[in-house]
Coordinates of C-alpha atoms and ligand atoms in Angstrom, one line a residue:
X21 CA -94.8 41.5 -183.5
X22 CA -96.8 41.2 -180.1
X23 CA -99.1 38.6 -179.5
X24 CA -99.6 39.7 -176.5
X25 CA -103.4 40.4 -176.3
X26 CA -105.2 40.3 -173.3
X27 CA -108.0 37.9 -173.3
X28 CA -110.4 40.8 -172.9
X29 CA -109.6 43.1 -176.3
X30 CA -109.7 39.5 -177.7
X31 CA -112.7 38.4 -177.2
X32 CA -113.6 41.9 -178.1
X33 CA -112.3 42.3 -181.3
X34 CA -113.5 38.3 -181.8
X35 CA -117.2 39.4 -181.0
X36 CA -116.9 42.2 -183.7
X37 CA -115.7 40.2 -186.5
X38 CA -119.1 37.9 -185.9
X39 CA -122.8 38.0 -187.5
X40 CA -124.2 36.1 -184.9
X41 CA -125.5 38.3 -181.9
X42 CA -126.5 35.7 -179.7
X43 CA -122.5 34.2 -179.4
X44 CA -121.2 37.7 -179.1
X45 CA -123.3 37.8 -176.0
X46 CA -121.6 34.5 -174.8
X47 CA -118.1 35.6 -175.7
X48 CA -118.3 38.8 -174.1
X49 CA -119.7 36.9 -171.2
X50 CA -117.0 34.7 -170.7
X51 CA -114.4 37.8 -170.3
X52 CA -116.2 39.0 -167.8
X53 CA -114.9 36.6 -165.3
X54 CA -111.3 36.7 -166.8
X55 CA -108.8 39.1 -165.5
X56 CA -106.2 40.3 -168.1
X57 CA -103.2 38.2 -165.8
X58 CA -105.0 35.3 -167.1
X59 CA -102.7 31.9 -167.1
X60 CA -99.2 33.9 -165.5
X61 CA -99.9 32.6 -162.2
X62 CA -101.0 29.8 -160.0
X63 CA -104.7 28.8 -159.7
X64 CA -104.1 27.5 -155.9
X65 CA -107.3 25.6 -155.9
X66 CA -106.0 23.6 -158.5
X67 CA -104.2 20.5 -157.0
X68 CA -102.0 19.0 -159.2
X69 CA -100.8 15.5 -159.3
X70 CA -98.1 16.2 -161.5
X71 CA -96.5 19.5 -162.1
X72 CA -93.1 20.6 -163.4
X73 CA -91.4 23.8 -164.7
X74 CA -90.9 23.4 -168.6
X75 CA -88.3 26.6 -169.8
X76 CA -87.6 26.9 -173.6
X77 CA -84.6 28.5 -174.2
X78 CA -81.2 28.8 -176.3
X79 CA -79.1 26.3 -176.5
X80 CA -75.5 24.7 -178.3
X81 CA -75.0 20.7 -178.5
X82 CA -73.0 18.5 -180.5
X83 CA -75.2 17.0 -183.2
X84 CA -72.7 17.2 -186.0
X85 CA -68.7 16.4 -185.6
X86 CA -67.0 19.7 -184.8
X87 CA -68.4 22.4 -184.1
X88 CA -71.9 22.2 -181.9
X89 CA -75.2 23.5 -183.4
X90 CA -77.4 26.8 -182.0
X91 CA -80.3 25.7 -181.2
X92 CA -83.4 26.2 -179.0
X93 CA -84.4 23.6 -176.6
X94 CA -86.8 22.4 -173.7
X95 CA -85.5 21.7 -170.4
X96 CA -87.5 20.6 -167.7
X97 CA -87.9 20.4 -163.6
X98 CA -90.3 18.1 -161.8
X99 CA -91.6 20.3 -158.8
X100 CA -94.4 17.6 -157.8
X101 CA -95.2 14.4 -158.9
X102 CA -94.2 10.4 -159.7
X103 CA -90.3 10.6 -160.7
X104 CA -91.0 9.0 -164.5
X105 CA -93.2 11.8 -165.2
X106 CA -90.4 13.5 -167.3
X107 CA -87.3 11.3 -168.7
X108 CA -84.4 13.2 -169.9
X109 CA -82.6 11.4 -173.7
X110 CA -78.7 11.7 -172.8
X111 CA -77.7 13.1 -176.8
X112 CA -79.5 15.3 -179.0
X113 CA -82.1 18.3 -178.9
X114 CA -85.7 16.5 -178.4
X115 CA -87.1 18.1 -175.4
X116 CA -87.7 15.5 -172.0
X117 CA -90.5 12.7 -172.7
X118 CA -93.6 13.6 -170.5
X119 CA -95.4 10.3 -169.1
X120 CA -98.8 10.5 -167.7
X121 CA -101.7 8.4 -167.0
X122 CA -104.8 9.3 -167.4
X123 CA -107.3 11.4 -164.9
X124 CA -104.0 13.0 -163.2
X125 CA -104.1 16.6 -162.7
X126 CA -101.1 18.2 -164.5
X127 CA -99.4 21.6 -163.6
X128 CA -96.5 23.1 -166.1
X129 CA -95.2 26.6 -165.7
X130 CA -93.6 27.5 -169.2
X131 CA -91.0 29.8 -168.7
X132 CA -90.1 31.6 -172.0
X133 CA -85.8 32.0 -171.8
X134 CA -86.3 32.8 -175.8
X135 CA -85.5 35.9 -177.3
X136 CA -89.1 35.9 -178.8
X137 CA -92.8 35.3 -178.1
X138 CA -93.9 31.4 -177.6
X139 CA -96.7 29.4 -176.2
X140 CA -96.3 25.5 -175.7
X141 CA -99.7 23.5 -177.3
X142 CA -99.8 19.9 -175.9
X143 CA -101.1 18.0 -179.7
X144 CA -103.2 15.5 -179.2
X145 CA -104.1 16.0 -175.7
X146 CA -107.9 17.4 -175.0
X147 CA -107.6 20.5 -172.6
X148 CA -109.2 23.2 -172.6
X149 CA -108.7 26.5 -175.0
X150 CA -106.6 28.0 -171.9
X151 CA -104.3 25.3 -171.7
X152 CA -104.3 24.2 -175.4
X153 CA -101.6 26.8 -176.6
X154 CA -103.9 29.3 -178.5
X155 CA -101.5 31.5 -180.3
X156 CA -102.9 34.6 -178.3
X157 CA -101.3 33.4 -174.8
X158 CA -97.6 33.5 -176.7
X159 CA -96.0 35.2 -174.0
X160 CA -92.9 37.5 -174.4
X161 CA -89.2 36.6 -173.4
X162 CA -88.8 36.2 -170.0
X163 CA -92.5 35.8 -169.2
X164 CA -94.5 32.6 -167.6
X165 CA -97.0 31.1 -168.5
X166 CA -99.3 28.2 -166.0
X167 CA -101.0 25.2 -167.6
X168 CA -103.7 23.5 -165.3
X169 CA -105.4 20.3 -166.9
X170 CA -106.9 16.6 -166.3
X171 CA -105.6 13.9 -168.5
X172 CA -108.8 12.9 -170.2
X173 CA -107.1 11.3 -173.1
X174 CA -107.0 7.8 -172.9
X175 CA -103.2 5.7 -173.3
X176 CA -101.8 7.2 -176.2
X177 CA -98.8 9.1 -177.3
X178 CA -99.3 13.0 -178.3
X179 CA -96.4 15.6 -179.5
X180 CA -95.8 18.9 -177.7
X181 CA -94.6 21.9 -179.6
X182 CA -95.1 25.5 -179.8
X183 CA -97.9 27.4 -181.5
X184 CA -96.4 30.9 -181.1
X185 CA -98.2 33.0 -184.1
X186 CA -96.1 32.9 -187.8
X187 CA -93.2 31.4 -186.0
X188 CA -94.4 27.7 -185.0
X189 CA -92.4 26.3 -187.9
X190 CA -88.6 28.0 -186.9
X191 CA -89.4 27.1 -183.5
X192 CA -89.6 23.3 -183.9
X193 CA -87.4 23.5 -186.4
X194 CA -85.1 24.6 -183.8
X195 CA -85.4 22.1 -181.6
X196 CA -88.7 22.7 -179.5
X197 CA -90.7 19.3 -179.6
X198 CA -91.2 16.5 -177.3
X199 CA -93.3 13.1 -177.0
X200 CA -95.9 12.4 -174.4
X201 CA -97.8 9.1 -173.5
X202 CA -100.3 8.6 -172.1
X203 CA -100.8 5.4 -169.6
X204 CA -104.5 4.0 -168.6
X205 CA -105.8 1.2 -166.5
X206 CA -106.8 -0.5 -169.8
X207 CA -103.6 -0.3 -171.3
X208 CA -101.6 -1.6 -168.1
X209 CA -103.3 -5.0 -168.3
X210 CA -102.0 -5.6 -171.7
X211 CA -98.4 -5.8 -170.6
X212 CA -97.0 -4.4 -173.4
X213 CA -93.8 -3.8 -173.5
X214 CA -92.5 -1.0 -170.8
X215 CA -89.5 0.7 -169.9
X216 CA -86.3 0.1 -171.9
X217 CA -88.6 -1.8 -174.4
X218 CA -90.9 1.4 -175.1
X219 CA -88.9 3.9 -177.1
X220 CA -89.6 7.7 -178.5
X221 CA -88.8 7.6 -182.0
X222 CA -89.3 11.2 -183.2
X223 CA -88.5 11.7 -187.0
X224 CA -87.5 14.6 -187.9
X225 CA -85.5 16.8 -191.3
X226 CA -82.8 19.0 -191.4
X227 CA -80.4 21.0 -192.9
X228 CA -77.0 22.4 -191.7
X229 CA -74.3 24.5 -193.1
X230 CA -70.5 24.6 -193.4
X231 CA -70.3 25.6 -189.7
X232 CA -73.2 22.9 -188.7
X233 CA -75.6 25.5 -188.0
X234 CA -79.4 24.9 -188.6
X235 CA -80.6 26.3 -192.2
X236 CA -84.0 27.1 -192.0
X237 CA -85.6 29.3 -195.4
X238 CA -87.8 32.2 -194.3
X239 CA -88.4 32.9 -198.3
X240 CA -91.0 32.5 -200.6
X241 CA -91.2 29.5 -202.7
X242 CA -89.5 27.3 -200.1
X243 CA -92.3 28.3 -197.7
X244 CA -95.3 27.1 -200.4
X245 CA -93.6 24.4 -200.6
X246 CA -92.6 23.6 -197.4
X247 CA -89.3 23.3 -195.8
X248 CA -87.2 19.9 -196.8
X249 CA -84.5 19.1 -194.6
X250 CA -81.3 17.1 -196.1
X251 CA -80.8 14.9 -193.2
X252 CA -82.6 12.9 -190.8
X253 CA -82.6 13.0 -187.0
X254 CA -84.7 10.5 -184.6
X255 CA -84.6 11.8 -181.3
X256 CA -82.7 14.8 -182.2
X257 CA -79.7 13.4 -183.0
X258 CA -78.1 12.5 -186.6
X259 CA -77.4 8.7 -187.9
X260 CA -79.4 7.1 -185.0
X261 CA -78.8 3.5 -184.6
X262 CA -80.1 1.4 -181.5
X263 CA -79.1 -1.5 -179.8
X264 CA -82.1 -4.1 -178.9
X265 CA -82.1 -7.6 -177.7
X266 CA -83.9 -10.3 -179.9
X267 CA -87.6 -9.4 -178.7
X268 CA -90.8 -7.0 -179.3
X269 CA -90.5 -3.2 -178.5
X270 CA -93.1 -0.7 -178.9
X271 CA -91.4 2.2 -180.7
X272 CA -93.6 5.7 -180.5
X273 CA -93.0 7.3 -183.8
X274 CA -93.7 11.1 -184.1
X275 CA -93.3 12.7 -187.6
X276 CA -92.4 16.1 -185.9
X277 CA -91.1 16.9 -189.3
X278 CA -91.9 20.9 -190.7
X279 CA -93.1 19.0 -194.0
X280 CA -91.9 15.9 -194.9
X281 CA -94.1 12.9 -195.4
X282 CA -92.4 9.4 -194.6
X283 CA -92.9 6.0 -195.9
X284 CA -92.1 3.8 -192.8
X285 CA -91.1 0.2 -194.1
X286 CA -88.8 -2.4 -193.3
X287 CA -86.3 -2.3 -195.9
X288 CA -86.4 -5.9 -195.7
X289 CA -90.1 -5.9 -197.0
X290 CA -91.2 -7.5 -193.7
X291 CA -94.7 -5.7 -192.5
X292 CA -94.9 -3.2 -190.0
X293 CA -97.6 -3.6 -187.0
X294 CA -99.2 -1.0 -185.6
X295 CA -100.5 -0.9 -182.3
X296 CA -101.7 2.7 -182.2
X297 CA -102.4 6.0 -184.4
X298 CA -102.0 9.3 -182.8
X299 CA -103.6 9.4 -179.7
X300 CA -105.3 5.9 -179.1
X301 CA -104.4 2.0 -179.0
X302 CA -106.0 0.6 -181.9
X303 CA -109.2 -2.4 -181.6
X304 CA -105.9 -4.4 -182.6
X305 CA -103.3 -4.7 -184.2
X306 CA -103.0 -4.0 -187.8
X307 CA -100.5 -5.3 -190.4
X308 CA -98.9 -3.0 -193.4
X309 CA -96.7 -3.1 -195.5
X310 CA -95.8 0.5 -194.4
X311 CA -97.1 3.4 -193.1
X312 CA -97.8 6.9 -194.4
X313 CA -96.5 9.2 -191.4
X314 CA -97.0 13.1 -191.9
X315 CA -96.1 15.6 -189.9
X316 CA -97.9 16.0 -186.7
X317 CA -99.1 11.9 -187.2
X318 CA -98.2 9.6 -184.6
X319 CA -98.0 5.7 -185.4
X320 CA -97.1 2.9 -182.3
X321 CA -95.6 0.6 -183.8
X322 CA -94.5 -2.8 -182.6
X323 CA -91.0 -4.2 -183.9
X324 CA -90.4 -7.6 -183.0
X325 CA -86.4 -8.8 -183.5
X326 CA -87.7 -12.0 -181.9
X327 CA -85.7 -14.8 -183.9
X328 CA -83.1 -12.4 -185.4
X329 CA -79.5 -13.3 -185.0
X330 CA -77.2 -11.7 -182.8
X331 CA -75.3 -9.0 -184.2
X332 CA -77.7 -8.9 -187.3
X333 CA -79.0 -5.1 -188.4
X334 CA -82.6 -4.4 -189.0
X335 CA -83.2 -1.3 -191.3
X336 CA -86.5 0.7 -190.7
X337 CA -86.3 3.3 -193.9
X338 CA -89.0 5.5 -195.7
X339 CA -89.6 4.1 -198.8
X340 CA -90.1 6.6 -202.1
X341 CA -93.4 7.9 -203.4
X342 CA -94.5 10.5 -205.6
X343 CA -96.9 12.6 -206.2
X344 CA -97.8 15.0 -202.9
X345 CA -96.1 17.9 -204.2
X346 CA -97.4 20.5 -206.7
X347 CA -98.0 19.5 -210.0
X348 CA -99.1 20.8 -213.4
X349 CA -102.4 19.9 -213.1
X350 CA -104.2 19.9 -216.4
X351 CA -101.1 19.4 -218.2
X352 CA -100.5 16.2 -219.8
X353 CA -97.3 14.5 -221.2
X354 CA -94.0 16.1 -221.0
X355 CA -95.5 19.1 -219.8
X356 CA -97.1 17.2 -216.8
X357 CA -94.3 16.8 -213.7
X358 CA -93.5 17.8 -210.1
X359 CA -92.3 20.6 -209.6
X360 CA -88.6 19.5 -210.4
X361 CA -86.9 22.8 -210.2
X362 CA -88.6 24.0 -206.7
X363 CA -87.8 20.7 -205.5
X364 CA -84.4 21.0 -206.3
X365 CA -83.8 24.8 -205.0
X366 CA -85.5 22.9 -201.9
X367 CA -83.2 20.1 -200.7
X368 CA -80.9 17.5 -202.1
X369 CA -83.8 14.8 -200.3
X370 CA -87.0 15.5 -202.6
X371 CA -89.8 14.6 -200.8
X372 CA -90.6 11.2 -201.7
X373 CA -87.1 9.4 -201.9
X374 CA -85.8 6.8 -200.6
X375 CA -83.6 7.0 -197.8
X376 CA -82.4 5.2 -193.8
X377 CA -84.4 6.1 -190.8
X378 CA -82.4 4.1 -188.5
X379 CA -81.1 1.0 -187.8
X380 CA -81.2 -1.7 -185.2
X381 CA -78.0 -3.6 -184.0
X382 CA -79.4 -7.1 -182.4
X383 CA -76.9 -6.9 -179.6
X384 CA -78.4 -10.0 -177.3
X385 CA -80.3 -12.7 -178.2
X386 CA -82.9 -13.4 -175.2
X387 CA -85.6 -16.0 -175.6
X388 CA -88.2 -14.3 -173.6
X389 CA -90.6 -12.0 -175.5
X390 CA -94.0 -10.7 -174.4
X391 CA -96.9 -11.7 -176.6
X392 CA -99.0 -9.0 -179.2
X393 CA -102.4 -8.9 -177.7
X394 CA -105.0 -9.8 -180.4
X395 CA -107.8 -7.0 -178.7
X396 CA -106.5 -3.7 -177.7
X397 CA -108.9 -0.5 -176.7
X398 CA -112.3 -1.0 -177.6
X399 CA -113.5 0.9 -180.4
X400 CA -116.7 1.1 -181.9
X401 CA -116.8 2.6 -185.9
X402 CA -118.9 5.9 -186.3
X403 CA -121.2 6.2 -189.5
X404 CA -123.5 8.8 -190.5
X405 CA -126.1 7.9 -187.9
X406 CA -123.8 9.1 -185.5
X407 CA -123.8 12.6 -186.4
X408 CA -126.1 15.5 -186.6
X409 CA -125.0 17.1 -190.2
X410 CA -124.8 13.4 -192.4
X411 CA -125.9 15.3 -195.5
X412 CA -124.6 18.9 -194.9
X413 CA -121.0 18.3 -193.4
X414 CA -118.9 21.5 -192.6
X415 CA -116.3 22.1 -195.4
X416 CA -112.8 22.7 -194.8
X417 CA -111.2 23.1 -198.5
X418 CA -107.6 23.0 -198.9
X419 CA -106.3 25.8 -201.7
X420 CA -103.0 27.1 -202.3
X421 CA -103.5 30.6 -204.1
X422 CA -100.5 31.9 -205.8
X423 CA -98.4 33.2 -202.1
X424 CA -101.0 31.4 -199.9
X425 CA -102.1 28.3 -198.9
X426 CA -105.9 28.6 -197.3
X427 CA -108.6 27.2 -195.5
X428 CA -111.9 27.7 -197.5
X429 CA -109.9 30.8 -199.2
X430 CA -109.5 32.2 -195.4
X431 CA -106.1 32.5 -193.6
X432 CA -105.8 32.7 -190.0
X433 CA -106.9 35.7 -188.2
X434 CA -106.8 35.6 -184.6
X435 CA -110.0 37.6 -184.3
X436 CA -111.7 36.1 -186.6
X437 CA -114.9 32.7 -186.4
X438 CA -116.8 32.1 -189.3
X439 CA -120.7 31.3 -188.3
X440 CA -119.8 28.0 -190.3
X441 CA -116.7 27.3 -187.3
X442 CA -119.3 27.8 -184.5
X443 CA -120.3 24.3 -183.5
X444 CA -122.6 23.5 -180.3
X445 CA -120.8 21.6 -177.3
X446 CA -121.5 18.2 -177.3
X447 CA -122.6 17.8 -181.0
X448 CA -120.6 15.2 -183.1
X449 CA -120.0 16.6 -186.7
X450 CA -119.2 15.3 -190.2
X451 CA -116.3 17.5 -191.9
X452 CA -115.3 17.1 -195.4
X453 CA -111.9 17.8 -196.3
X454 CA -111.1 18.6 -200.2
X455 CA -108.8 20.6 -202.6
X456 CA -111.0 23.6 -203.4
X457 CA -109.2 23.8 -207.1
X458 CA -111.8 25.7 -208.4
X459 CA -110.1 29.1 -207.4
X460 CA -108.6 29.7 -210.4
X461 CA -106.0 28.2 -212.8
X462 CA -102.9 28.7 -210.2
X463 CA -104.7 27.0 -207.1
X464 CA -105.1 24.2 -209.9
X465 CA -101.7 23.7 -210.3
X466 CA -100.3 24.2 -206.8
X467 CA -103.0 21.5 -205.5
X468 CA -100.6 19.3 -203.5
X469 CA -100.2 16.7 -200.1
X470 CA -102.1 18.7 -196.6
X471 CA -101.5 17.1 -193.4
X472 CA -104.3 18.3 -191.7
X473 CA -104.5 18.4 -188.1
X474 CA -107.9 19.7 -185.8
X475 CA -107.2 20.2 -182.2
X476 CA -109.0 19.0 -179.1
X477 CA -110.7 15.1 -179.4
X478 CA -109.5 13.1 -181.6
X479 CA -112.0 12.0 -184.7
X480 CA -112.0 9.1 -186.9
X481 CA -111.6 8.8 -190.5
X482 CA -115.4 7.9 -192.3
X483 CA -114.3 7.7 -195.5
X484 CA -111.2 8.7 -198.1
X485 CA -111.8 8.9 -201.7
X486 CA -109.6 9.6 -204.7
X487 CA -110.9 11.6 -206.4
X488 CA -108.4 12.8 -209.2
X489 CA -104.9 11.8 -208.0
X490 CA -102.8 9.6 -210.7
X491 CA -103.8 6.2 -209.8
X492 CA -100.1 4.7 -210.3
X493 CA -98.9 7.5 -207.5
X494 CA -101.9 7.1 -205.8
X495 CA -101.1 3.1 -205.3
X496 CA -98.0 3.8 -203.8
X497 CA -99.4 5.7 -200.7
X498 CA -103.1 4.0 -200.4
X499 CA -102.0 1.0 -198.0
X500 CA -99.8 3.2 -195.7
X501 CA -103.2 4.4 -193.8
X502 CA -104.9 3.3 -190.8
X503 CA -107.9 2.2 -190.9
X504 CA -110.5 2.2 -188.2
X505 CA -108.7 4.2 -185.9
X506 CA -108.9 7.9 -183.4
X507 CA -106.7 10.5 -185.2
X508 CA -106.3 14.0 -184.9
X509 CA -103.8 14.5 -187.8
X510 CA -104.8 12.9 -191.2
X511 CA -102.8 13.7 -194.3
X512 CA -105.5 14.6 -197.8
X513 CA -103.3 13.9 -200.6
X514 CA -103.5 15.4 -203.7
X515 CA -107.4 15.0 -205.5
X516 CA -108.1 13.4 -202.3
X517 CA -111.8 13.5 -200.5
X518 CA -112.0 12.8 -196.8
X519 CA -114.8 12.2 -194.4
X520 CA -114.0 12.6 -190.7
X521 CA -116.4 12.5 -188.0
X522 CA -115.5 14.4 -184.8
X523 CA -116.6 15.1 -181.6
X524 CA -117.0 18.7 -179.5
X525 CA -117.2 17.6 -175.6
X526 CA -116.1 18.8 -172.6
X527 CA -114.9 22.4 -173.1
X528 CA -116.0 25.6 -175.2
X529 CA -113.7 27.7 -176.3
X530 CA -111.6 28.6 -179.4
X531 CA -109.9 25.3 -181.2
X532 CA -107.4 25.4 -184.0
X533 CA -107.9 23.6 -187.2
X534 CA -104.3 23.7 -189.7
X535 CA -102.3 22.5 -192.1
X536 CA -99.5 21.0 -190.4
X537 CA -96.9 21.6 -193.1
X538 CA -96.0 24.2 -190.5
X539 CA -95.1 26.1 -193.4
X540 CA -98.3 26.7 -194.4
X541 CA -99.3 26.7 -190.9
X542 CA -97.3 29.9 -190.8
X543 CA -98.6 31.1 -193.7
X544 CA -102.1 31.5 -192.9
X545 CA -103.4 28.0 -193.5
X546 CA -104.9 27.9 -190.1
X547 CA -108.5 28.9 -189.0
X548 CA -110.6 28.0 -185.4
X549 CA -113.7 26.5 -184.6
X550 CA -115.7 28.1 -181.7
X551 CA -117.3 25.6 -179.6
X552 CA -120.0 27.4 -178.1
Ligands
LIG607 CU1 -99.3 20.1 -183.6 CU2 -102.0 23.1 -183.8 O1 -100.5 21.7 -183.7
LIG608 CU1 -102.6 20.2 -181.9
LIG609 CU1 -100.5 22.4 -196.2

């Protein structure tokens, strides 16, 4: 498998699979001035502010007891730049945090040490399509590959990863994922809380074997399914516990999970707060009694131990749920069940159960906290009138056909735009996600939980409907999302309708829309829109 196109025969063979003339012309145009070296070195009149070598490559550490673990890993080298810009965890497999603020000018030279094609996209982030990891720029082992972008998001936290084409889901699974923030001037003046107070906390499944090497299933149904890990790792490593003093932390939680969908909760039943969804501060803060977290989603969550006892244990856990995976739709009484015998071929943790994230060991008891803001980033709530398609939004329809999950009954095709995936630069659109069931009696029955994520700016959730999901499994998920809030990853459950409204600024180019079951993302369930 080469990926290795050149931007050139790309475009080319992108331009044939199109109807419309007049955005051939413009796609053609645009290789013109592109050289087939595109990306592999330096643009020297880019000046960076930050910049840093980023290599992927093999790797064995101790996760387990005994023996260590294969895995693949990100290491990193600041070559220019503020020395927080990259923070090394001492234990486990998560790749180096990235910190940057916002309007610096950011440099990474990804250096591929695998012994297969990758390509590093930076989720969340809004760069443009040359920077943004496009599956085409996977380069091969032993190739490099330059980034050169502005930080236009505002404070936030996003989740870098690779997009490398069929193989994005073994390659986190292996280890290749970090957490970036995002700092702004707004953000500064709220003094949250910084430093040792503001921790990753990047969830994530697993299974290992006698040996304690990763198991990962390349087969058919695991794959439809998606992959279920049997044990849980924040930050990479296994049985994470951490020691805080009686105070607020912010706490950056990443589902960078292949497929599993968490509950976050106090198993105490105290609320969570949230402070932020994936790449924004919220208006303010909002209260829960947990939150719905599915792969790719990012929540920032303030946890308080103010007024906890010293050497007393707070429990953060994902609490059980039911109903995202496939069921026999149609079928009523005994008949009518998840899939129990898939699930069970899948992993010893169904999706759904209950189970321990982490816990936190109150190790000093201090009597200084700082306060939760009541305002955080302005935000002002989009409605119809602020888009140019209210009453004919684009469809995206979610199906799973027999050996295929798809996008409007497409999977990905590098080569391949739609007319219906060409949107103008600088419009604002209304896109309606929705199980398509109508496909036939087995896309009925397989309908089941998408995490669906659309790269470049983030967009906000209009509206989200159920439609035809169980009302008693419904009830248990329905609180756990954010309202009112910038997202770029929002999970459709099952007879679930939802409204987004998003905008196309800034850059033109080819951006990814997926399922981030990266599972299905593998599996086709992946298309592009072409902002023209
Ligand atoms: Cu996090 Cu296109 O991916
Ligand atoms: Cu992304
Ligand atoms: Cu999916």
């Amino acid at each position: 498998m080469n990926q290795n196109y050149s931007r050139r025969q790309f475009l080319q063979t992108l331009a044939l699979g199109l109807t419309a003339s007049s955005l051939s012309t413009q796609l053609l145009a645009g290789a013109s001035h592109s050289s087939v070296n595109i990306n592999r070195t330096i643009n020297t009149a880019f000046k960076p502010d930050v910049e840093f070598e980023l290599t992927a490559l093999p790797n064995a550490i101790s996760i387990l007891r005994g023996e260590k673990t294969h895995v693949y890993q990100y290491t990193a080298q600041l070559i220019k730049g503020p020395e927080r810009s990259l923070q090394f965890l001492k234990a486990g497999y998560l790749a180096p945090l990235i910190h940057l603020q916002q309007g610096q000018k950011v440099r990474v030279i990804f250096r591929n040490q695998l012994p297969e094609a990758s390509i590093v996209h930076w989720h969340g982030l809004h760069v443009p399509q040359h920077s943004d990891g496009h599956p085409q720029y996977a380069i091969n082992s032993g190739e490099q590959y330059v980034y050169e972008f502005e930080v236009l998001n505002p404070a936030g936290s996003s989740f870098y990863h690779p997009h490398t084409h069929e193989l994005t889901g073994k390659q986190v699974y292996y280890g290749l994922g970090g957490l970036i923030t995002v700092e702004d001037e707004l953000e500064k003046k709220l003094m949250l809380p910084k430093g040792e107070f503001d921790l990753p906390f990047v969830i994530q499944d697993r299974r290992f074997n006698a040996q304690n090497q990763l198991i990962y299933a390349h087969q058919m149904p695991q794959r439809m399914m998606g992959f279920l890990g049997d044990h849980i790792l924040i930050n990479g490593e296994i049985n994470k516990s951490f020691q805080v003093k009686s105070r607020a932390y912010r706490f950056r939680a990443l589902n960078a999970s292949n497929s599993r969908i968490y509950k976050l909760a106090w198993d105490d039943g105290t609320p969570l707060i949230a402070i932020g969804t994936d790449g924004h501060l919220l208006a303010s803060p909002q209260q829960l009694p947990y939150v719905m977290l599915s792969p790719g989603e990012r929540v920032d969550l303030w946890l308080d131990f103010t007024g906890r006892a010293l050497n007393s244990v707070a429990t953060l856990v994902s609490l059980p749920f039911s109903g995202v995976m496939p069921t026999m739709a149609g079928m009523h009484g005994r008949g009518r069940r998840q899939m129990g015998g898939m699930g069970m071929m899948n992993s010893t943790l169904p999706q759904g159960a209950k189970f321990t994230l982490a816990q936190f060991n109150i190790t000093e008891v201090i009597h200084d906290s700082p306060h939760l803001p009541k305002q955080l980033a302005p935000f002002k709530l989009w409605t119809d009138a602020d888009v140019d398609n209210a009453n004919t939004p684009i469809e995206i329809g979610l199906s799973m056909s027999p050996m295929s999950p798809r996008l409007n009954g497409h999977t990905f095709a590098m080569d391949r735009v739609f007319d219906t995936e060409v949107v103008a630069l600088g419009s604002r659109k209304k896109i309606k996600l929705f199980h398509q069931t109508g496909l036939g009696m087995m896309s009925q029955m397989l309908t089941m939980a998408h995490p669906v994520h659309l790269h470049g700016q983030q967009y906000q959730v209009l509206s989200r409907k159920n439609v035809s999901m169980n009302p008693e499994q419904y009830a248990m998920v329905k609180d756990g999302f954010i309202q009112q809030a910038w997202k770029d990853t929002v999970l459709v459950m099952p007879g679930e309708e939802i409204e987004i409204i998003k905008p196309f600024e800034d850059y033109r180019g080819l951006f990814l829309y997926h399922c981030h079951n990266l599972e299905h993302e593998d599996l086709g369930m992946m298309r592009q829109f072409y902002v023209s």
